[in-house]
Amino acid sequence: MSLRWTASALAICCMPPIALYGQSADTIKPYTLPPTTVSVTRAELPLTKVSQSIQTIGRQQINEARPTWGLDEALINVPGVYAANRYNFSQDQRISIRGFGSRSAFSVRGIKILVDGIPQTLPDGQSQLTNLELGEVDRIQVLRGSASSLFGNATGGVISIWTNPADIAQVREDARFVIGRFGERTDRTWTKWQSTTGLRVGRGSAQVTISRLDYEGERDHSAADLRTLNARLQLPLATDWSLAVVTQYGNNPRADNPGALTLSELQANRDAAAPANVNRNAGKDVSQLQFGTTVRHTMSNGGEAAFTLFGVSRDLKNPITTTYIHLQRFDYGARASVTYPTRVGSLAQRLTAGIDLQQQRDDRKNFNYLLPPGDPATPDTTRALDQREHVTELGPFVQSAMELSPHLTLTAGLRYDWVKFTVDDHLITPTNPDDSGDRLMQQLSGSLGIAVNPSQTVTMYGNIGTSFETPTTTELANSATGAGGFNPDLQPQTAVNYEIGARGTLNGRLAYSVAVFQADVRNELIQYASMPPRSYYRNAGSTRHRGVELGGDLSIAQGVSFALSWTYSDYRYGSYVVGTDTLDGRTMPGVPTHWLNMVLGARPAVLRGIWLEVQQTYSSDFLVSDTDTLNTRTSPWWATNVRVGWEGKAGGIRLAPFIGVNNAFNHKYVSSVVINAAANRFYEPAPGLNAYFGLSVGGGR
């Protein structure tokens, strides 16, 4: 696929037919601090009174002319968030906030994730996004920094995703289709389609979304087949009472895992898969069903009460290079909270109290392979592990937001978390003793913050908070000794977090945010590998996460804008000894020191609905291993994405054709790494130039 072909396709796709009518761009709109409340704080506070770093991402930034493969597309312009795309749908993306979550070998760790208020994070701290269809997301709120006083087992922050249907008069139908291919391997293509139907149900509304991604990746053994079916219902029950019901089903019958490469393999053929992954047919086959229902009551004095019930079932078949894993999971829980405005003397206060209860049950079986590596992946009936794991989390919390003056708000929070892990060993033989047992992890977390509004256009804030993060059941169950049960030596990590920052507007044309943070962490959970190549975990003595975050959105001229986000990260070990290696002061691997993203957008009115967006991303190099004496690093990289589209109507039908080119200059770079990998298999390369085009249509009444 040549760049000349790409440029021609861009021009053809975005040329509106004469019979169609485009939407002209608005005039320059001055920026103001958002007057709406943010729900991610669990207190429904106006953003101007919030003493933490919070950013809201709108629908346009989430899915307009994006492939909608994963959250990295939506989060890339949020300072402090680093989303490493493995281009591996078996492992998911590695998302970290201020360094927390960067250890993840798969799924998301250390970050609380909610979809329509329903937790996607298990009580052990692991998040699965099998059900998420990014194309139907309306907005995302990201809280960066300590969140344990609000959400418990979530050190790094919170990602709150909302897909609530908009007001619907009668019936609405939206559809989206995208097709793409990879420039150097033109036989590798991918398609994704999505259909959303909205309709009135009595005085409420319902929405049903179905989607499918059929993906052939540029790398060998990286194909995926992802299917989702999501339904939502919103009904008013009575005056000031409402009901929301969510049902989500995800089915991924195929998600191949190409694995990571050594440096020599990367240089020889970056599109290759690790030989052992091919031989064992590494990947996953997973289905997941989730439901949730929330009853909400809005009080006449501005208070609110909410009660949520939810449950998840998950069936996972997961061949990896060392064993065949079959996991059956059931998770359920309840959340209740009340926010009530009151007064303390002459001071206005907004008091929030609640409790979270969640229980997770995993039936975990690992099987040996019948044949040695290099032979076909035939699971044996011999069990290497067979156990039932329970995790129970109980977390009462209270938060107070007090207005000391019209320009000064003090927020304080406190939460106690009781997390119990229990394992029942079902594989007991004369040579394999009973490894049943339990682990109890508990923590009291607190936070204190202050927000100051010296004027209507600026908010300055500071906060301090403690947080904690437990090991997940997978991390506890994977012991380097090979024993069943839970690793008795692995401890939860705790942190004290500090932050100061400011956000506001300048001259009505520039919206900005800046934050400086530090987290002092004890017993940080660190991934390492041994032979055979599996991931295990241990605790570092202490680490320090320190950094600067800068974000800006400038209206340059009518219809022309420029957005920037930059994160400076300085994450180091304070006290950590591995064997004979003392790592005190060493930079932690896996996260770049500089992470920069810039977006230039143009929607001039004269072009009647045509728009253009150019995105430039830069990552500095970073270490890939703790103990490597050669200080092996990735190379720094730039990547350029271009998106062009048109928005208009024809016969009352909304039309939005678009075309996009990712990595337009075909740079060769590594987008993700396996930290501390065995056999030096660190590198997960990104695709070269790849292009796609699509069409969104919609109509209704």
Coordinates of N, CA and C in Angstrom, one line a residue, residues 263 586 589-590 621-635 673 680 682-683:
L263 N 15.6 -9.9 20.8 CA 16.2 -8.8 19.9 C 16.6 -9.4 18.5
R586 N 17.7 2.6 40.9 CA 17.6 2.2 39.4 C 16.2 2.6 38.9
P589 N 11.6 -0.4 35.0 CA 11.4 -0.7 33.6 C 9.9 -0.5 33.1
G590 N 9.7 -0.4 31.8 CA 8.4 -0.5 31.3 C 7.6 0.7 31.0
D621 N 12.9 6.2 25.1 CA 13.2 4.8 25.4 C 13.0 4.5 26.9
F622 N 13.0 3.2 27.2 CA 12.9 2.8 28.6 C 13.5 1.4 28.8
L623 N 13.9 1.1 30.0 CA 14.5 -0.2 30.3 C 13.4 -1.3 30.2
V624 N 13.9 -2.5 29.9 CA 13.0 -3.6 29.8 C 13.2 -4.7 30.9
S625 N 14.2 -4.5 31.8 CA 14.5 -5.5 32.8 C 15.1 -4.8 34.0
D626 N 14.8 -5.4 35.2 CA 15.4 -4.9 36.4 C 16.9 -5.1 36.5
T627 N 17.3 -6.3 36.2 CA 18.7 -6.7 36.6 C 19.7 -6.8 35.4
D628 N 19.2 -6.5 34.2 CA 20.1 -6.6 33.1 C 21.2 -5.6 33.2
T629 N 22.4 -6.1 33.3 CA 23.6 -5.3 33.5 C 24.0 -4.4 32.2
L630 N 23.4 -4.8 31.1 CA 23.7 -4.1 29.9 C 22.7 -2.9 29.7
N631 N 21.7 -2.8 30.7 CA 20.7 -1.7 30.6 C 20.0 -1.7 29.3
T632 N 19.5 -2.9 28.9 CA 18.8 -3.0 27.6 C 17.6 -2.1 27.6
R633 N 17.4 -1.3 26.5 CA 16.3 -0.4 26.4 C 15.6 -0.6 25.0
T634 N 14.4 -0.1 25.0 CA 13.7 0.0 23.7 C 14.3 1.3 23.0
S635 N 14.0 1.4 21.8 CA 14.4 2.6 21.1 C 13.3 3.7 21.2
V673 N 6.4 -4.0 25.9 CA 7.4 -5.0 26.3 C 6.9 -5.9 27.4
N680 N 15.0 -13.5 27.5 CA 15.2 -12.2 26.9 C 14.1 -11.9 25.8
F682 N 11.6 -9.9 25.3 CA 11.0 -8.6 25.8 C 10.0 -7.9 24.8
Y683 N 10.2 -8.1 23.5 CA 9.7 -7.1 22.6 C 8.4 -7.5 21.9

